[in-house]
């Protein structure tokens, strides 16, 4: 297998993953850097940056592309299309250098980070050398002191999987699928095929975990010539563990689903982990920031910050899990996103819509959920605060925007942090 020595690389996109690839490969290879915004690149890397003219005159063994770049509409799309067979990414570099390390890779539309963190915390508690890497924010090639028994838990986005060429995983987990990133993948079927690549690239010794109701994946599996061991996860299983959970974080369907997948994966590992260890971690698990994060749980009010929600599918199960909901949503609506909430839940929800696409959201929810719309998040929260004063029942405030954040915020973290700040300023917590 390739070890990438004495090769000529182009790294296109010098963010976290690009920089980690550079640092990993620079000692034994020749590297050029191309980026659409060179102002953000620190001085020590400037000598490796090349111009468009030099790029077009150069030949490379491999082109490492940042996952966030769309080769179909980027600044050097013609060059990339001409050299498409040479495109790889950081997952490929990692795989080719650590063939024998055990890899658990998690993807899906929603819940990837939470499931990955759960698995990591449980295995860490069981005293395994485990690393949490990938799309969760920790570049995989930054890991040091890797031994033969080091286990990698990898969160992989559709963008990362799409550009990978060599990467394979021992355990492939696809949590769920709903339309997302269609501006890049164009159709839901294309998006599903990219996610399915994780399973398709496995051999017969691999293990694959899917939701038992995910028919599109089941149909794809039937067409495989060589199938890994397939496990169809039943979200309502593992009652012996679930019934012992006291942590309110797992009272909603989304997080319970994530936990069920984690338990199913752990049960198939050759490493035996005690149920008491799992329960100890689960009952103290606080979750990740801005992902269904409980920021206040009082007698008369529960507040959940789910700023990570960027589509209806990531909000729906929260709306099914609580009573008397005040739902704050808005931002930039995702292409192809559908609101699929059963009618019986409508009377339980009041919505407060803000941001760029507030009128589109308002139209979607019209005649379904009682809605008000506002210019920004602060105005929405002020109106909500006024309304809950008249409500003497237990209230659940859910900030689950069901939209991208870029109309008014840098990213979902910026949006989530601002929401927490506002709730404090307005004395909601």
Short mmCIF file of C-alpha atoms in Angstrom, two decimals:
data_model
loop_
_atom_site.label_atom_id
_atom_site.label_comp_id
_atom_site.label_asym_id
_atom_site.label_seq_id
_atom_site.Cartn_x
_atom_site.Cartn_y
_atom_site.Cartn_z
CA UNK A 1 0.00 0.00 0.00
CA UNK A 2 1.09 3.56 -0.70
CA UNK A 3 3.08 5.29 2.00
CA UNK A 4 3.34 8.58 0.12
CA UNK A 5 7.10 9.08 -0.01
CA UNK A 6 9.03 11.10 -2.58
CA UNK A 7 5.79 12.23 -4.25
CA UNK A 8 4.68 15.61 -5.53
CA UNK A 9 1.55 16.92 -3.82
CA UNK A 10 -0.76 19.85 -4.33
CA UNK A 11 -2.76 20.80 -1.24
CA UNK A 12 -5.80 22.83 -2.24
CA UNK A 13 -7.44 24.57 0.70
CA UNK A 14 -5.22 25.31 3.68
CA UNK A 15 -7.59 25.07 6.62
CA UNK A 16 -7.29 22.58 9.50
CA UNK A 17 -7.20 19.47 7.32
CA UNK A 18 -4.88 21.02 4.71
CA UNK A 19 -2.40 22.12 7.35
CA UNK A 20 -2.43 18.72 9.07
CA UNK A 21 -1.74 17.02 5.71
CA UNK A 22 1.15 19.40 5.06
CA UNK A 23 2.75 18.76 8.45
CA UNK A 24 2.34 15.00 8.05
CA UNK A 25 3.73 14.77 4.50
CA UNK A 26 6.24 17.59 4.26
CA UNK A 27 9.29 15.68 5.52
CA UNK A 28 9.30 13.05 2.74
CA UNK A 29 7.58 14.78 -0.16
CA UNK A 30 7.44 17.88 -2.36
CA UNK A 31 4.40 20.04 -1.59
CA UNK A 32 2.73 23.05 -3.21
CA UNK A 33 -0.13 24.95 -1.59
CA UNK A 34 -2.98 26.63 -3.45
CA UNK A 35 -5.69 28.52 -1.60
CA UNK A 36 -8.35 31.02 -2.69
CA UNK A 37 -7.60 33.21 0.33
CA UNK A 38 -3.85 33.31 0.98
CA UNK A 39 -4.19 36.18 3.48
CA UNK A 40 -5.21 33.71 6.19
CA UNK A 41 -2.11 31.53 5.73
CA UNK A 42 0.71 32.19 8.21
CA UNK A 43 4.10 33.44 7.03
CA UNK A 44 5.99 30.18 7.57
CA UNK A 45 3.94 28.52 4.80
CA UNK A 46 4.11 31.41 2.29
CA UNK A 47 7.05 29.96 0.36
CA UNK A 48 4.96 26.90 -0.55
CA UNK A 49 2.09 28.91 -2.04
CA UNK A 50 1.90 28.91 -5.82
CA UNK A 51 0.09 31.11 -8.33
CA UNK A 52 -2.60 30.01 -10.79
CA UNK A 53 -0.06 30.28 -13.61
CA UNK A 54 2.44 27.92 -11.95
CA UNK A 55 -0.40 25.58 -11.00
CA UNK A 56 -1.51 25.18 -14.60
CA UNK A 57 2.05 24.38 -15.66
CA UNK A 58 2.60 21.79 -12.91
CA UNK A 59 2.10 18.05 -12.69
CA UNK A 60 1.32 16.26 -9.45
CA UNK A 61 1.19 12.69 -8.20
CA UNK A 62 -1.66 13.55 -5.83
CA UNK A 63 -3.98 16.47 -5.17
CA UNK A 64 -5.27 16.73 -1.60
CA UNK A 65 -8.44 18.74 -1.51
CA UNK A 66 -10.18 20.31 1.47
CA UNK A 67 -13.59 18.67 2.07
CA UNK A 68 -15.42 22.00 1.98
CA UNK A 69 -14.36 22.77 -1.59
CA UNK A 70 -16.79 21.88 -4.37
CA UNK A 71 -14.72 20.91 -7.40
CA UNK A 72 -17.63 21.73 -9.71
CA UNK A 73 -17.70 25.45 -8.98
CA UNK A 74 -14.36 26.32 -7.37
CA UNK A 75 -11.77 28.70 -8.84
CA UNK A 76 -9.63 25.91 -10.37
CA UNK A 77 -12.44 23.54 -11.37
CA UNK A 78 -11.06 22.92 -14.89
CA UNK A 79 -7.65 21.94 -13.52
CA UNK A 80 -9.26 19.59 -10.97
CA UNK A 81 -11.56 17.96 -13.52
CA UNK A 82 -8.57 17.32 -15.76
CA UNK A 83 -6.75 15.70 -12.79
CA UNK A 84 -9.72 14.06 -11.07
CA UNK A 85 -8.02 10.65 -10.82
CA UNK A 86 -5.30 12.20 -8.62
CA UNK A 87 -7.65 13.70 -6.02
CA UNK A 88 -7.45 12.24 -2.51
CA UNK A 89 -7.99 13.60 1.01
CA UNK A 90 -6.69 13.34 4.56
CA UNK A 91 -8.62 10.10 5.22
CA UNK A 92 -6.66 8.44 2.42
CA UNK A 93 -3.29 9.64 3.75
CA UNK A 94 -4.23 8.36 7.20
CA UNK A 95 -5.50 4.99 5.96
CA UNK A 96 -2.43 4.27 3.83
CA UNK A 97 -0.13 4.93 6.78
CA UNK A 98 -2.12 3.13 9.49
CA UNK A 99 -3.55 0.09 7.73
CA UNK A 100 -3.58 -2.17 10.77
CA UNK A 101 -5.17 0.15 13.31
CA UNK A 102 -8.81 -0.56 14.16
CA UNK A 103 -11.16 2.06 12.73
CA UNK A 104 -14.77 2.85 13.67
CA UNK A 105 -16.23 5.42 11.27
CA UNK A 106 -19.51 7.20 11.90
CA UNK A 107 -21.56 9.13 9.38
CA UNK A 108 -25.21 10.05 8.82
CA UNK A 109 -27.21 13.24 8.52
CA UNK A 110 -27.69 13.83 12.24
CA UNK A 111 -26.06 12.67 15.48
CA UNK A 112 -22.54 11.86 14.21
CA UNK A 113 -20.64 13.91 16.78
CA UNK A 114 -22.73 12.79 19.75
CA UNK A 115 -22.44 9.09 18.84
CA UNK A 116 -18.70 9.40 18.23
CA UNK A 117 -18.19 11.16 21.59
CA UNK A 118 -20.29 8.55 23.40
CA UNK A 119 -18.24 5.69 21.98
CA UNK A 120 -15.03 7.53 22.76
CA UNK A 121 -15.98 8.27 26.37
CA UNK A 122 -17.08 4.69 27.04
CA UNK A 123 -13.95 3.14 25.51
CA UNK A 124 -11.74 5.66 27.28
CA UNK A 125 -13.42 4.75 30.56
CA UNK A 126 -12.65 1.11 29.75
CA UNK A 127 -8.96 2.15 29.52
CA UNK A 128 -8.44 1.67 25.80
CA UNK A 129 -6.05 3.74 23.70
CA UNK A 130 -8.77 5.45 21.68
CA UNK A 131 -8.66 8.63 19.58
CA UNK A 132 -11.62 10.81 18.58
CA UNK A 133 -10.91 12.41 15.21
CA UNK A 134 -12.29 13.67 11.90
CA UNK A 135 -15.18 16.02 11.20
CA UNK A 136 -15.76 16.48 14.93
CA UNK A 137 -12.92 19.04 14.78
CA UNK A 138 -9.73 17.06 15.44
CA UNK A 139 -7.69 16.46 12.25
CA UNK A 140 -6.85 12.78 12.05
CA UNK A 141 -3.25 13.36 10.96
CA UNK A 142 -2.47 15.44 14.04
CA UNK A 143 -2.55 12.36 16.29
CA UNK A 144 0.78 11.39 17.87
CA UNK A 145 2.20 8.32 19.63
CA UNK A 146 0.06 5.90 17.67
CA UNK A 147 0.57 2.25 18.61
CA UNK A 148 -0.68 -0.97 17.02
CA UNK A 149 -3.52 -1.19 19.56
CA UNK A 150 -4.65 2.43 19.08
CA UNK A 151 -8.33 2.56 18.10
CA UNK A 152 -9.67 5.41 15.95
CA UNK A 153 -13.24 6.69 16.21
CA UNK A 154 -13.75 8.82 13.12
CA UNK A 155 -16.61 11.19 12.41
CA UNK A 156 -16.88 11.48 8.62
CA UNK A 157 -18.94 13.97 6.65
CA UNK A 158 -20.34 13.30 3.18
CA UNK A 159 -17.74 15.73 1.82
CA UNK A 160 -14.87 13.74 3.33
CA UNK A 161 -16.21 10.40 2.15
CA UNK A 162 -16.91 11.75 -1.33
CA UNK A 163 -13.30 12.75 -2.02
CA UNK A 164 -11.72 9.67 -0.40
CA UNK A 165 -10.10 7.18 -2.75
CA UNK A 166 -8.39 4.52 -0.61
CA UNK A 167 -10.00 4.85 2.82
CA UNK A 168 -11.63 1.79 4.38
CA UNK A 169 -13.01 1.22 7.83
CA UNK A 170 -13.46 -1.88 9.99
CA UNK A 171 -16.79 -0.70 11.42
CA UNK A 172 -19.03 1.54 9.28
CA UNK A 173 -21.96 3.26 10.99
CA UNK A 174 -24.63 5.17 9.05
CA UNK A 175 -26.98 6.56 11.68
CA UNK A 176 -29.71 8.03 9.46
CA UNK A 177 -30.31 9.72 6.13
CA UNK A 178 -32.39 12.72 5.14
CA UNK A 179 -31.88 15.32 2.39
CA UNK A 180 -28.81 17.46 3.16
CA UNK A 181 -26.06 19.25 1.24
CA UNK A 182 -28.07 18.98 -1.98
CA UNK A 183 -26.41 22.15 -3.25
CA UNK A 184 -23.31 19.93 -3.52
CA UNK A 185 -24.69 16.42 -4.15
CA UNK A 186 -27.67 17.66 -6.28
CA UNK A 187 -30.05 14.79 -5.34
CA UNK A 188 -30.87 12.81 -2.22
CA UNK A 189 -29.91 9.59 -4.03
CA UNK A 190 -26.44 10.96 -4.82
CA UNK A 191 -26.07 12.04 -1.19
CA UNK A 192 -27.09 8.56 0.01
CA UNK A 193 -24.63 6.91 -2.41
CA UNK A 194 -21.78 9.00 -1.01
CA UNK A 195 -22.61 7.96 2.55
CA UNK A 196 -23.01 4.34 1.44
CA UNK A 197 -19.47 4.38 0.06
CA UNK A 198 -18.31 3.64 3.63
CA UNK A 199 -20.06 0.26 3.47
CA UNK A 200 -19.41 -0.38 -0.22
CA UNK A 201 -15.63 -0.15 0.35
CA UNK A 202 -15.63 -2.69 3.17
CA UNK A 203 -14.63 -6.33 2.68
CA UNK A 204 -16.45 -9.39 4.02
CA UNK A 205 -14.70 -9.01 7.39
CA UNK A 206 -16.11 -5.53 7.93
CA UNK A 207 -19.07 -4.69 10.15
CA UNK A 208 -21.77 -2.26 9.00
CA UNK A 209 -24.51 -0.75 11.19
CA UNK A 210 -27.63 0.90 9.76
CA UNK A 211 -31.08 1.80 11.05
CA UNK A 212 -33.43 -1.12 10.39
CA UNK A 213 -35.93 1.29 8.79
CA UNK A 214 -33.45 2.92 6.38
CA UNK A 215 -34.82 1.28 3.23
CA UNK A 216 -32.61 3.15 0.77
CA UNK A 217 -29.52 1.63 2.42
CA UNK A 218 -31.08 -1.82 2.62
CA UNK A 219 -31.73 -1.70 -1.13
CA UNK A 220 -28.13 -0.66 -1.81
CA UNK A 221 -26.77 -3.47 0.36
CA UNK A 222 -28.71 -6.05 -1.66
CA UNK A 223 -26.78 -5.02 -4.80
CA UNK A 224 -23.33 -5.52 -3.26
CA UNK A 225 -21.31 -8.44 -4.64
CA UNK A 226 -19.24 -8.65 -1.46
CA UNK A 227 -21.10 -7.76 1.71
CA UNK A 228 -19.67 -6.95 5.12
CA UNK A 229 -21.54 -8.24 8.17
CA UNK A 230 -24.69 -6.10 8.29
CA UNK A 231 -26.44 -5.17 11.53
CA UNK A 232 -29.84 -3.48 11.33
CA UNK A 233 -30.18 -1.46 14.51
CA UNK A 234 -33.50 -1.39 16.33
CA UNK A 235 -33.77 1.90 18.21
CA UNK A 236 -36.16 0.32 20.72
CA UNK A 237 -33.74 -2.46 21.67
CA UNK A 238 -31.37 -2.67 24.67
CA UNK A 239 -34.15 -2.02 27.19
CA UNK A 240 -32.03 -3.56 29.96
CA UNK A 241 -29.61 -0.63 29.66
CA UNK A 242 -32.02 2.11 28.56
CA UNK A 243 -34.33 1.54 31.54
CA UNK A 244 -31.44 2.20 33.91
CA UNK A 245 -30.56 5.59 32.41
CA UNK A 246 -31.25 8.58 34.66
CA UNK A 247 -29.69 11.25 32.46
CA UNK A 248 -32.31 13.65 31.01
CA UNK A 249 -30.07 14.16 27.98
CA UNK A 250 -31.28 10.80 26.66
CA UNK A 251 -34.98 11.50 27.16
CA UNK A 252 -35.38 12.61 23.55
CA UNK A 253 -35.52 10.28 20.57
CA UNK A 254 -32.44 11.68 18.79
CA UNK A 255 -30.03 11.07 21.64
CA UNK A 256 -31.63 7.74 22.50
CA UNK A 257 -31.08 6.68 18.89
CA UNK A 258 -27.42 7.74 19.06
CA UNK A 259 -26.99 5.80 22.29
CA UNK A 260 -28.61 2.68 20.82
CA UNK A 261 -26.14 2.68 17.93
CA UNK A 262 -23.23 3.10 20.35
CA UNK A 263 -24.41 0.18 22.48
CA UNK A 264 -24.88 -2.02 19.41
CA UNK A 265 -21.35 -1.27 18.20
CA UNK A 266 -19.87 -1.95 21.65
CA UNK A 267 -21.68 -5.30 21.83
CA UNK A 268 -19.94 -6.48 18.65
CA UNK A 269 -16.41 -5.47 19.63
CA UNK A 270 -13.98 -8.17 20.68
CA UNK A 271 -13.16 -5.90 23.60
CA UNK A 272 -15.66 -6.67 26.32
CA UNK A 273 -16.95 -3.61 28.17
CA UNK A 274 -19.07 -3.99 31.29
CA UNK A 275 -22.64 -2.70 31.34
CA UNK A 276 -21.78 -0.85 34.56
CA UNK A 277 -19.04 1.07 32.69
CA UNK A 278 -21.47 2.04 29.92
CA UNK A 279 -24.08 3.21 32.43
CA UNK A 280 -21.54 5.19 34.42
CA UNK A 281 -20.51 7.14 31.30
CA UNK A 282 -24.05 7.54 29.95
CA UNK A 283 -25.51 8.83 33.21
CA UNK A 284 -22.80 11.49 33.50
CA UNK A 285 -22.69 12.36 29.78
CA UNK A 286 -23.22 16.08 29.16
CA UNK A 287 -23.16 15.97 25.39
CA UNK A 288 -21.44 18.37 23.06
CA UNK A 289 -22.03 22.10 23.04
CA UNK A 290 -24.97 23.35 20.98
CA UNK A 291 -26.10 19.81 20.09
CA UNK A 292 -29.37 19.32 21.97
CA UNK A 293 -27.54 20.83 24.93
CA UNK A 294 -29.68 21.27 28.04
CA UNK A 295 -28.68 24.70 29.28
CA UNK A 296 -31.37 25.02 31.95
CA UNK A 297 -33.70 22.52 33.60
CA UNK A 298 -35.93 24.13 36.21
CA UNK A 299 -39.26 23.15 37.68
CA UNK A 300 -41.26 25.28 35.25
CA UNK A 301 -38.93 25.61 32.24
CA UNK A 302 -36.52 23.47 30.23
CA UNK A 303 -34.21 25.17 27.69
CA UNK A 304 -32.40 23.23 24.96
CA UNK A 305 -29.73 24.73 22.70
CA UNK A 306 -29.61 22.75 19.46
CA UNK A 307 -27.84 25.33 17.30
CA UNK A 308 -26.18 22.49 15.36
CA UNK A 309 -29.57 21.77 13.75
CA UNK A 310 -29.37 22.89 10.13
CA UNK A 311 -32.36 21.02 8.68
CA UNK A 312 -35.89 20.02 9.60
CA UNK A 313 -34.83 16.38 9.99
CA UNK A 314 -32.47 17.30 12.83
CA UNK A 315 -35.25 19.16 14.68
CA UNK A 316 -38.22 16.82 14.17
CA UNK A 317 -37.42 14.27 16.88
CA UNK A 318 -36.88 16.99 19.47
CA UNK A 319 -40.35 18.32 18.63
CA UNK A 320 -41.76 14.84 19.23
CA UNK A 321 -39.99 14.35 22.55
CA UNK A 322 -41.33 17.20 24.72
CA UNK A 323 -44.56 18.94 25.69
CA UNK A 324 -45.61 22.60 25.50
CA UNK A 325 -42.81 23.60 23.13
CA UNK A 326 -41.68 27.12 22.26
CA UNK A 327 -39.61 26.50 19.13
CA UNK A 328 -37.11 29.08 17.85
CA UNK A 329 -35.95 28.52 14.28
CA UNK A 330 -34.62 30.35 11.26
CA UNK A 331 -31.64 31.22 9.11
CA UNK A 332 -30.90 30.01 5.59
CA UNK A 333 -33.12 27.11 4.61
CA UNK A 334 -31.49 24.01 3.12
CA UNK A 335 -32.18 23.09 -0.50
CA UNK A 336 -34.69 20.24 -0.75
CA UNK A 337 -35.51 20.26 2.98
CA UNK A 338 -38.97 18.95 3.90
CA UNK A 339 -41.00 19.46 7.07
CA UNK A 340 -42.24 16.00 8.03
CA UNK A 341 -43.93 16.26 11.40
CA UNK A 342 -47.18 14.42 12.04
CA UNK A 343 -50.27 16.56 12.51
CA UNK A 344 -50.89 15.32 16.06
CA UNK A 345 -47.84 17.29 17.29
CA UNK A 346 -48.89 20.67 15.85
CA UNK A 347 -51.01 21.92 18.81
CA UNK A 348 -48.08 21.22 21.16
CA UNK A 349 -45.79 23.77 19.46
CA UNK A 350 -45.56 27.55 19.08
CA UNK A 351 -42.82 28.77 16.72
CA UNK A 352 -40.72 31.93 16.63
CA UNK A 353 -39.07 32.39 13.24
CA UNK A 354 -36.20 34.78 12.50
CA UNK A 355 -33.57 35.47 9.86
CA UNK A 356 -33.10 35.58 6.11
CA UNK A 357 -35.66 32.96 5.11
CA UNK A 358 -38.27 33.73 7.78
CA UNK A 359 -41.02 34.19 5.20
CA UNK A 360 -40.23 30.84 3.56
CA UNK A 361 -40.33 29.10 6.94
CA UNK A 362 -43.54 30.92 7.81
CA UNK A 363 -45.14 29.71 4.58
CA UNK A 364 -44.06 26.09 5.26
CA UNK A 365 -45.50 26.16 8.78
CA UNK A 366 -48.66 28.10 7.86
CA UNK A 367 -51.86 26.32 8.94
CA UNK A 368 -49.70 23.78 10.80
CA UNK A 369 -48.00 25.50 13.72
CA UNK A 370 -48.86 28.84 15.30
CA UNK A 371 -45.99 31.13 14.24
CA UNK A 372 -44.56 34.59 14.65
CA UNK A 373 -41.61 35.92 12.68
CA UNK A 374 -38.88 38.43 13.47
CA UNK A 375 -35.85 40.18 12.00
CA UNK A 376 -33.32 38.51 14.30
CA UNK A 377 -32.86 36.04 17.15
CA UNK A 378 -32.91 38.69 19.89
CA UNK A 379 -36.31 40.01 18.82
CA UNK A 380 -37.66 36.45 18.63
CA UNK A 381 -36.48 35.71 22.18
CA UNK A 382 -37.94 38.95 23.52
CA UNK A 383 -41.35 38.03 22.11
CA UNK A 384 -41.04 34.50 23.47
CA UNK A 385 -40.18 35.83 26.93
CA UNK A 386 -43.29 37.97 26.88
CA UNK A 387 -45.47 35.00 25.86
CA UNK A 388 -44.20 32.51 28.44
CA UNK A 389 -45.12 34.91 31.25
CA UNK A 390 -48.76 34.11 30.49
CA UNK A 391 -48.13 30.34 30.57
CA UNK A 392 -48.29 28.70 34.00
CA UNK A 393 -47.53 25.20 32.72
CA UNK A 394 -44.11 23.52 32.36
CA UNK A 395 -42.52 25.02 29.24
CA UNK A 396 -39.85 23.68 26.89
CA UNK A 397 -37.86 26.24 24.91
CA UNK A 398 -36.12 24.57 21.99
CA UNK A 399 -33.60 26.53 19.94
CA UNK A 400 -33.31 24.23 16.95
CA UNK A 401 -32.94 26.50 13.90
CA UNK A 402 -33.46 23.85 11.17
CA UNK A 403 -31.34 26.08 8.93
CA UNK A 404 -27.80 27.13 8.12
CA UNK A 405 -26.44 29.96 10.25
CA UNK A 406 -24.52 32.02 7.72
CA UNK A 407 -27.12 34.73 7.18
CA UNK A 408 -26.37 36.27 10.59
CA UNK A 409 -23.60 34.18 12.17
CA UNK A 410 -20.13 32.80 11.37
CA UNK A 411 -21.18 29.22 12.07
CA UNK A 412 -23.44 27.15 14.34
CA UNK A 413 -21.01 27.57 17.29
CA UNK A 414 -21.24 31.36 17.03
CA UNK A 415 -25.04 31.07 16.81
CA UNK A 416 -25.21 28.71 19.81
CA UNK A 417 -22.94 30.88 21.95
CA UNK A 418 -25.06 33.96 21.16
CA UNK A 419 -28.25 32.13 22.12
CA UNK A 420 -26.79 31.15 25.51
CA UNK A 421 -25.68 34.73 26.07
CA UNK A 422 -29.16 36.07 25.22
CA UNK A 423 -30.95 33.64 27.55
CA UNK A 424 -28.78 34.87 30.42
CA UNK A 425 -29.23 38.56 29.54
CA UNK A 426 -33.01 38.11 29.34
CA UNK A 427 -33.05 36.17 32.64
CA UNK A 428 -34.53 33.05 31.08
CA UNK A 429 -32.00 30.90 32.97
#
